[in-house]
Tab-separated table of C-alpha atoms and ligand atoms in Angstrom:
chain	number	residue	atom	x	y	z
A	1	MET	CA	-28.350	1.509	34.116
A	2	SER	CA	-26.627	4.077	36.294
A	3	ASP	CA	-24.806	1.216	38.066
A	4	SER	CA	-23.456	-0.284	34.867
A	5	PRO	CA	-19.737	0.211	34.349
A	6	PHE	CA	-18.246	2.449	31.692
A	7	VAL	CA	-16.793	0.088	29.103
A	8	LEU	CA	-13.787	1.049	26.992
A	9	ALA	CA	-12.821	-0.591	23.716
A	10	GLY	CA	-11.049	0.511	20.562
A	11	VAL	CA	-9.153	-0.420	17.442
A	12	MET	CA	-5.391	-0.845	17.382
A	13	GLY	CA	-3.669	-0.254	14.045
A	14	TRP	CA	-1.043	1.843	12.283
A	15	PRO	CA	-2.378	3.977	10.725
A	16	VAL	CA	-5.864	3.713	12.152
A	17	ALA	CA	-7.648	6.884	11.053
A	18	HIS	CA	-9.300	5.181	8.053
A	19	THR	CA	-11.066	2.480	10.060
A	20	ARG	CA	-14.864	2.486	10.209
A	21	SER	CA	-14.987	0.424	13.401
A	22	PRO	CA	-15.594	3.444	15.704
A	23	ALA	CA	-18.690	4.349	13.665
A	24	ILE	CA	-20.026	0.800	14.074
A	25	HIS	CA	-19.384	0.298	17.778
A	26	ASN	CA	-20.332	3.810	18.884
A	27	HIS	CA	-23.608	3.434	16.964
A	28	TRP	CA	-24.346	0.290	18.964
A	29	ILE	CA	-23.265	1.848	22.303
A	30	ALA	CA	-25.820	4.626	21.727
A	31	LYS	CA	-28.508	2.303	20.343
A	32	TYR	CA	-28.402	-0.050	23.341
A	33	GLY	CA	-28.114	2.789	25.883
A	34	LEU	CA	-24.760	1.555	27.191
A	35	LYS	CA	-22.084	3.562	28.922
A	36	GLY	CA	-18.817	3.321	27.091
A	37	ALA	CA	-16.645	4.457	24.239
A	38	TYR	CA	-14.825	2.924	21.300
A	39	VAL	CA	-11.703	4.833	20.349
A	40	GLN	CA	-8.890	4.814	17.811
A	41	LEU	CA	-5.646	3.386	19.170
A	42	PRO	CA	-2.816	4.303	16.784
A	43	VAL	CA	0.041	2.021	17.822
A	44	GLN	CA	3.404	1.818	16.061
A	45	PRO	CA	4.588	-1.740	15.399
A	46	GLU	CA	7.528	-1.463	17.822
A	47	ARG	CA	5.131	-0.517	20.621
A	48	LEU	CA	2.592	-3.255	19.989
A	49	GLU	CA	3.516	-5.449	22.926
A	50	ALA	CA	3.514	-2.540	25.402
A	51	ALA	CA	0.165	-1.341	24.065
A	52	ILE	CA	-1.433	-4.781	24.315
A	53	ARG	CA	-0.070	-5.330	27.830
A	54	GLY	CA	-1.471	-1.911	28.740
A	55	LEU	CA	-5.058	-2.815	27.844
A	56	ALA	CA	-5.824	-4.475	31.181
A	57	ALA	CA	-4.050	-1.757	33.187
A	58	LEU	CA	-6.076	0.938	31.428
A	59	GLY	CA	-9.321	-0.880	32.101
A	60	PHE	CA	-10.098	-1.726	28.490
A	61	ALA	CA	-12.552	-4.548	27.866
A	62	GLY	CA	-10.538	-5.262	24.726
A	63	CYS	CA	-9.950	-3.995	21.243
A	64	ASN	CA	-9.996	-4.781	17.570
A	65	VAL	CA	-6.705	-5.327	15.834
A	66	THR	CA	-6.142	-4.175	12.298
A	67	VAL	CA	-3.352	-3.744	9.760
A	68	PRO	CA	-0.397	-4.228	10.309
A	69	HIS	CA	-0.853	-5.965	13.685
A	70	LYS	CA	-3.219	-8.854	12.949
A	71	GLU	CA	-0.514	-11.525	12.783
A	72	SER	CA	2.036	-10.058	15.177
A	73	ALA	CA	-0.478	-9.440	17.985
A	74	MET	CA	-1.218	-13.143	18.187
A	75	ARG	CA	1.903	-14.010	20.170
A	76	PHE	CA	0.835	-11.831	23.099
A	77	MET	CA	-2.421	-13.713	23.617
A	78	ASP	CA	-2.913	-16.127	26.511
A	79	GLU	CA	-5.634	-17.995	24.637
A	80	LEU	CA	-6.763	-18.200	21.018
A	81	HIS	CA	-10.142	-19.099	19.605
A	82	PRO	CA	-9.930	-21.985	17.117
A	83	ALA	CA	-10.655	-19.718	14.106
A	84	ALA	CA	-7.835	-17.360	15.111
A	85	ARG	CA	-5.461	-20.286	15.473
A	86	ARG	CA	-6.354	-21.632	12.022
A	87	VAL	CA	-6.198	-18.245	10.303
A	88	ALA	CA	-2.980	-17.430	12.212
A	89	ALA	CA	-4.177	-13.874	12.784
A	90	ILE	CA	-6.497	-12.100	15.212
A	91	ASN	CA	-8.871	-9.200	14.708
A	92	THR	CA	-10.206	-8.972	18.262
A	93	ILE	CA	-8.726	-9.058	21.759
A	94	VAL	CA	-10.889	-9.676	24.816
A	95	VAL	CA	-9.450	-8.840	28.251
A	96	GLN	CA	-10.963	-11.494	30.478
A	97	PRO	CA	-11.942	-10.840	34.111
A	98	ASP	CA	-8.681	-12.355	35.359
A	99	GLY	CA	-6.670	-10.167	32.949
A	100	ARG	CA	-5.827	-12.983	30.549
A	101	LEU	CA	-6.008	-11.998	26.887
A	102	LEU	CA	-8.189	-13.946	24.457
A	103	GLY	CA	-7.558	-13.556	20.719
A	104	MET	CA	-10.397	-14.060	18.247
A	105	ASN	CA	-10.751	-13.780	14.486
A	106	ASN	CA	-14.306	-13.033	13.369
A	107	ASP	CA	-13.567	-11.993	9.786
A	108	GLY	CA	-14.427	-15.342	8.208
A	109	ALA	CA	-17.655	-15.762	10.163
A	110	GLY	CA	-18.573	-12.189	9.232
A	111	TYR	CA	-18.014	-12.983	5.573
A	112	ILE	CA	-20.208	-16.113	5.698
A	113	GLN	CA	-22.971	-14.174	7.469
A	114	SER	CA	-22.822	-11.487	4.772
A	115	LEU	CA	-23.509	-14.164	2.137
A	116	ARG	CA	-26.395	-15.556	4.200
A	117	ASP	CA	-27.830	-12.059	4.659
A	118	ALA	CA	-27.844	-11.718	0.863
A	119	ASP	CA	-29.291	-15.189	0.273
A	120	ALA	CA	-30.649	-17.135	3.239
A	121	THR	CA	-30.421	-20.362	1.246
A	122	TRP	CA	-26.704	-19.996	0.518
A	123	ARG	CA	-24.731	-23.160	1.264
A	124	GLY	CA	-20.968	-23.488	1.363
A	125	ASP	CA	-21.084	-27.052	0.068
A	126	ALA	CA	-23.036	-26.086	-3.073
A	127	GLY	CA	-19.937	-26.019	-5.268
A	128	PRO	CA	-16.371	-24.844	-5.772
A	129	ALA	CA	-15.270	-21.312	-4.960
A	130	LEU	CA	-12.633	-19.136	-6.614
A	131	VAL	CA	-10.722	-16.804	-4.301
A	132	LEU	CA	-8.847	-13.871	-5.852
A	133	GLY	CA	-5.962	-12.833	-3.596
A	134	ALA	CA	-3.943	-14.584	-0.896
A	135	GLY	CA	-3.436	-11.980	1.856
A	136	GLY	CA	-4.902	-11.824	5.339
A	137	ALA	CA	-8.506	-11.403	4.217
A	138	ALA	CA	-8.171	-14.373	1.861
A	139	ARG	CA	-6.858	-16.554	4.674
A	140	ALA	CA	-9.828	-15.807	6.923
A	141	ILE	CA	-12.274	-16.406	4.064
A	142	VAL	CA	-10.598	-19.658	2.980
A	143	VAL	CA	-10.807	-21.068	6.517
A	144	ALA	CA	-14.473	-20.075	6.784
A	145	LEU	CA	-15.403	-21.560	3.396
A	146	LEU	CA	-13.628	-24.824	4.245
A	147	ASP	CA	-15.511	-24.939	7.550
A	148	GLU	CA	-18.764	-24.405	5.621
A	149	GLY	CA	-17.991	-27.520	3.584
A	150	ALA	CA	-16.713	-26.057	0.311
A	151	PRO	CA	-15.852	-29.110	-1.805
A	152	GLU	CA	-13.023	-27.294	-3.575
A	153	LEU	CA	-11.371	-23.889	-3.328
A	154	HIS	CA	-9.277	-22.398	-6.092
A	155	ILE	CA	-6.927	-19.615	-5.089
A	156	THR	CA	-5.311	-17.283	-7.552
A	157	ASN	CA	-2.923	-14.484	-6.665
A	158	ARG	CA	-0.542	-12.130	-8.444
A	159	THR	CA	2.279	-13.614	-6.357
A	160	LEU	CA	1.960	-17.347	-6.917
A	161	GLU	CA	4.064	-18.320	-3.878
A	162	ARG	CA	1.629	-16.650	-1.504
A	163	ALA	CA	-1.273	-18.635	-2.950
A	164	GLN	CA	0.839	-21.785	-2.725
A	165	ALA	CA	1.678	-21.107	0.920
A	166	LEU	CA	-2.040	-20.708	1.680
A	167	ALA	CA	-2.904	-23.914	-0.142
A	168	ASP	CA	-0.113	-25.804	1.640
A	169	ASP	CA	-1.618	-24.868	5.004
A	170	PHE	CA	-5.098	-26.129	4.224
A	171	GLY	CA	-4.770	-29.415	2.373
A	172	ASP	CA	-6.178	-31.126	-0.675
A	173	ARG	CA	-9.409	-29.169	-1.077
A	174	VAL	CA	-7.394	-25.996	-1.819
A	175	LYS	CA	-5.852	-25.677	-5.273
A	176	VAL	CA	-3.684	-22.935	-6.758
A	177	VAL	CA	-4.409	-21.327	-10.118
A	178	PRO	CA	-1.822	-19.085	-11.826
A	179	TRP	CA	-2.981	-15.450	-11.948
A	180	ALA	CA	-2.772	-15.506	-15.765
A	181	GLU	CA	-5.421	-18.269	-15.778
A	182	ARG	CA	-7.913	-16.556	-13.490
A	183	ASN	CA	-10.535	-16.014	-16.204
A	184	GLU	CA	-10.596	-19.656	-17.333
A	185	ALA	CA	-10.745	-20.727	-13.676
A	186	MET	CA	-14.250	-19.217	-13.396
A	187	ALA	CA	-15.799	-22.185	-15.240
A	188	GLY	CA	-17.915	-24.344	-12.916
A	189	VAL	CA	-17.488	-22.068	-9.899
A	190	SER	CA	-20.467	-21.319	-7.638
A	191	LEU	CA	-18.861	-18.506	-5.614
A	192	LEU	CA	-16.339	-15.879	-6.689
A	193	VAL	CA	-14.724	-13.695	-4.042
A	194	ASN	CA	-12.301	-10.805	-4.453
A	195	THR	CA	-10.013	-10.360	-1.458
A	196	THR	CA	-7.430	-8.213	-3.252
A	197	SER	CA	-7.372	-4.466	-2.766
A	198	LEU	CA	-8.107	-3.927	-6.461
A	199	GLY	CA	-11.345	-2.084	-7.096
A	200	MET	CA	-10.999	-0.152	-3.850
A	201	HIS	CA	-11.305	3.622	-4.009
A	202	GLY	CA	-8.021	4.981	-5.350
A	203	GLN	CA	-6.856	1.607	-6.727
A	204	ALA	CA	-7.009	0.165	-10.219
A	205	PRO	CA	-10.034	-2.003	-10.958
A	206	LEU	CA	-9.652	-5.759	-10.878
A	207	ASP	CA	-8.846	-6.981	-14.370
A	208	VAL	CA	-11.058	-10.053	-14.844
A	209	ALA	CA	-13.472	-11.364	-17.472
A	210	LEU	CA	-16.543	-13.128	-16.142
A	211	ASP	CA	-17.567	-14.852	-19.402
A	212	ALA	CA	-16.798	-18.359	-18.112
A	213	LEU	CA	-18.561	-17.846	-14.763
A	214	PRO	CA	-21.882	-19.755	-14.488
A	215	LEU	CA	-24.776	-17.290	-14.160
A	216	GLU	CA	-25.946	-18.975	-10.931
A	217	ALA	CA	-22.644	-18.091	-9.263
A	218	MET	CA	-22.627	-15.565	-6.438
A	219	VAL	CA	-20.044	-12.794	-6.751
A	220	SER	CA	-18.693	-11.138	-3.620
A	221	ASP	CA	-16.099	-8.505	-2.863
A	222	ALA	CA	-14.356	-7.848	0.445
A	223	VAL	CA	-13.878	-4.230	-0.648
A	224	TYR	CA	-16.533	-1.853	0.757
A	225	ILE	CA	-15.399	1.551	-0.538
A	226	PRO	CA	-16.983	1.906	-3.022
A	227	LEU	CA	-19.899	-0.349	-2.146
A	228	GLU	CA	-20.241	-1.389	-5.751
A	229	THR	CA	-16.783	-2.123	-7.098
A	230	PRO	CA	-16.231	-2.436	-10.860
A	231	LEU	CA	-16.233	-6.240	-10.316
A	232	LEU	CA	-19.658	-6.164	-8.664
A	233	ALA	CA	-21.050	-3.803	-11.306
A	234	GLN	CA	-19.828	-6.125	-14.025
A	235	ALA	CA	-21.348	-9.132	-12.221
A	236	ARG	CA	-24.678	-7.384	-11.607
A	237	MET	CA	-24.986	-6.494	-15.285
A	238	ARG	CA	-24.510	-10.164	-16.175
A	239	GLY	CA	-27.302	-11.058	-13.733
A	240	HIS	CA	-25.266	-12.531	-10.857
A	241	ARG	CA	-26.239	-12.184	-7.214
A	242	THR	CA	-23.678	-9.806	-5.712
A	243	VAL	CA	-22.508	-9.174	-2.142
A	244	ASN	CA	-20.435	-6.147	-1.206
A	245	GLY	CA	-17.844	-5.963	1.575
A	246	LEU	CA	-19.899	-3.896	4.013
A	247	GLY	CA	-21.745	-6.944	5.354
A	248	MET	CA	-18.474	-8.658	6.251
A	249	LEU	CA	-17.275	-5.541	8.065
A	250	LEU	CA	-20.514	-5.139	10.036
A	251	ASN	CA	-20.969	-8.809	10.865
A	252	GLN	CA	-17.418	-9.383	12.075
A	253	ALA	CA	-18.035	-6.648	14.640
A	254	ARG	CA	-21.031	-8.351	16.308
A	255	PRO	CA	-19.255	-11.028	18.405
A	256	ALA	CA	-16.541	-8.556	19.413
A	257	PHE	CA	-19.132	-6.073	20.679
A	258	GLN	CA	-20.886	-8.866	22.545
A	259	SER	CA	-17.639	-9.912	24.248
A	260	TRP	CA	-16.939	-6.394	25.498
A	261	PHE	CA	-20.402	-4.922	26.125
A	262	GLY	CA	-22.466	-8.039	26.884
A	263	VAL	CA	-25.074	-7.418	24.175
A	264	LEU	CA	-25.174	-9.200	20.802
A	265	PRO	CA	-25.989	-6.268	18.498
A	266	ASP	CA	-27.988	-6.303	15.274
A	267	VAL	CA	-26.961	-5.253	11.805
A	268	THR	CA	-29.750	-2.862	10.805
A	269	PRO	CA	-30.417	-0.431	7.953
A	270	GLU	CA	-29.688	2.399	10.448
A	271	LEU	CA	-26.239	0.948	11.156
A	272	ARG	CA	-25.522	0.596	7.434
A	273	ALA	CA	-26.553	4.216	6.915
A	274	ALA	CA	-24.391	5.421	9.821
A	275	VAL	CA	-21.334	3.659	8.446
A	276	GLN	CA	-22.004	4.661	4.839
A	277	ALA	CA	-22.225	8.273	5.987
A	278	THR	CA	-18.496	8.046	6.814
A	279	PHE	CA	-17.498	6.986	3.278
B	301	ATR	P1	-5.359	-8.035	3.285
B	301	ATR	O1	-4.884	-8.362	4.659
B	301	ATR	O2	-6.383	-6.944	3.234
B	301	ATR	O3	-5.798	-9.243	2.525
B	301	ATR	P2	-2.761	-7.956	1.980
B	301	ATR	O4	-2.257	-9.051	2.836
B	301	ATR	O5	-1.874	-6.774	1.729
B	301	ATR	O6	-4.112	-7.346	2.532
B	301	ATR	O7	-3.212	-8.583	0.572
B	301	ATR	C1	-3.562	-7.805	-0.514
B	301	ATR	C2	-3.952	-8.709	-1.680
B	301	ATR	O8	-4.203	-7.891	-2.837
B	301	ATR	C3	-2.850	-9.694	-2.083
B	301	ATR	O9	-3.440	-10.870	-2.558
B	301	ATR	C4	-2.152	-8.914	-3.208
B	301	ATR	O10	-1.422	-9.706	-4.099
B	301	ATR	P3	0.145	-10.046	-3.801
B	301	ATR	O11	0.140	-11.151	-2.813
B	301	ATR	O12	0.682	-10.436	-5.126
B	301	ATR	O13	0.752	-8.781	-3.274
B	301	ATR	C5	-3.342	-8.301	-3.892
B	301	ATR	N1	-2.976	-7.158	-4.736
B	301	ATR	C6	-2.652	-5.919	-4.331
B	301	ATR	N2	-2.375	-5.123	-5.396
B	301	ATR	C7	-2.509	-5.914	-6.508
B	301	ATR	C8	-2.360	-5.682	-7.913
B	301	ATR	N3	-2.016	-4.492	-8.400
B	301	ATR	N4	-2.598	-6.724	-8.758
B	301	ATR	C9	-2.967	-7.936	-8.268
B	301	ATR	N5	-3.132	-8.202	-6.951
B	301	ATR	C10	-2.901	-7.204	-6.081
């Protein structure tokens, strides 16, 4: 182990202090006995290109990319993974041995894995899904659900045009529902997912009624602070299976860590506890 190199990685965002990624990756660095560090990289938007170009020069193995850089960082990549290309945003940069930059987006795969962790029998083709929100998180989740064979996806968003733009990019299986009709749209759905910031600590709760939602439907939330959002509490009391946003956060980090540190890490109760301790 003494011969192994010191590996540097981090998370580039603006602001970046709120991100839980350092807690995740530094937990894994310690757990697997690796030499390295995962640091915050606060980068102003006008310095994004210089910062990304500096990764190789500074000896970074790569970094995560978070708000507001996920879309704009894409144009500095030499290569893009197919998921990143389809989502049109990246959340991970890998500096390859020859210095070329690879952009990945693991958010959607992380979301799917979080559903499977909650219910190993979950299948994307089991029925239609209703997606609340049409921002970056929604885009990653829509791509992943389509790839999992979702027969139909309904997207509803406060700003209708944003939902329409998302639907236009992904074809006939994606349909737009006006925000005012979100409660009726729950009929016949087998998966409900909140990708809006509503329900997050410090934000208003999501204003939805679940009466029309079939009881077999799974209810998930991309929000992870608090772990149980008002939406998930409401769903749990009706008897739905619920999935909080922590699993998506932890699972999206696994392939990134593997790319930089060479070990595919596990999501364990100890990791969950370490991250929850930062909430
Ligand atoms: P992210 O990348 O995390 O998805 P985002 O792109 O800012 O973040 O998207 C935030 C989502 O929350 C959007 O769908 C947004 O709706 P708009 O497109 O209409 O802005 C939604 N959202 C935020 N505040 C909201 C509110 N008060 N009511 C309804 N939706 C809200």
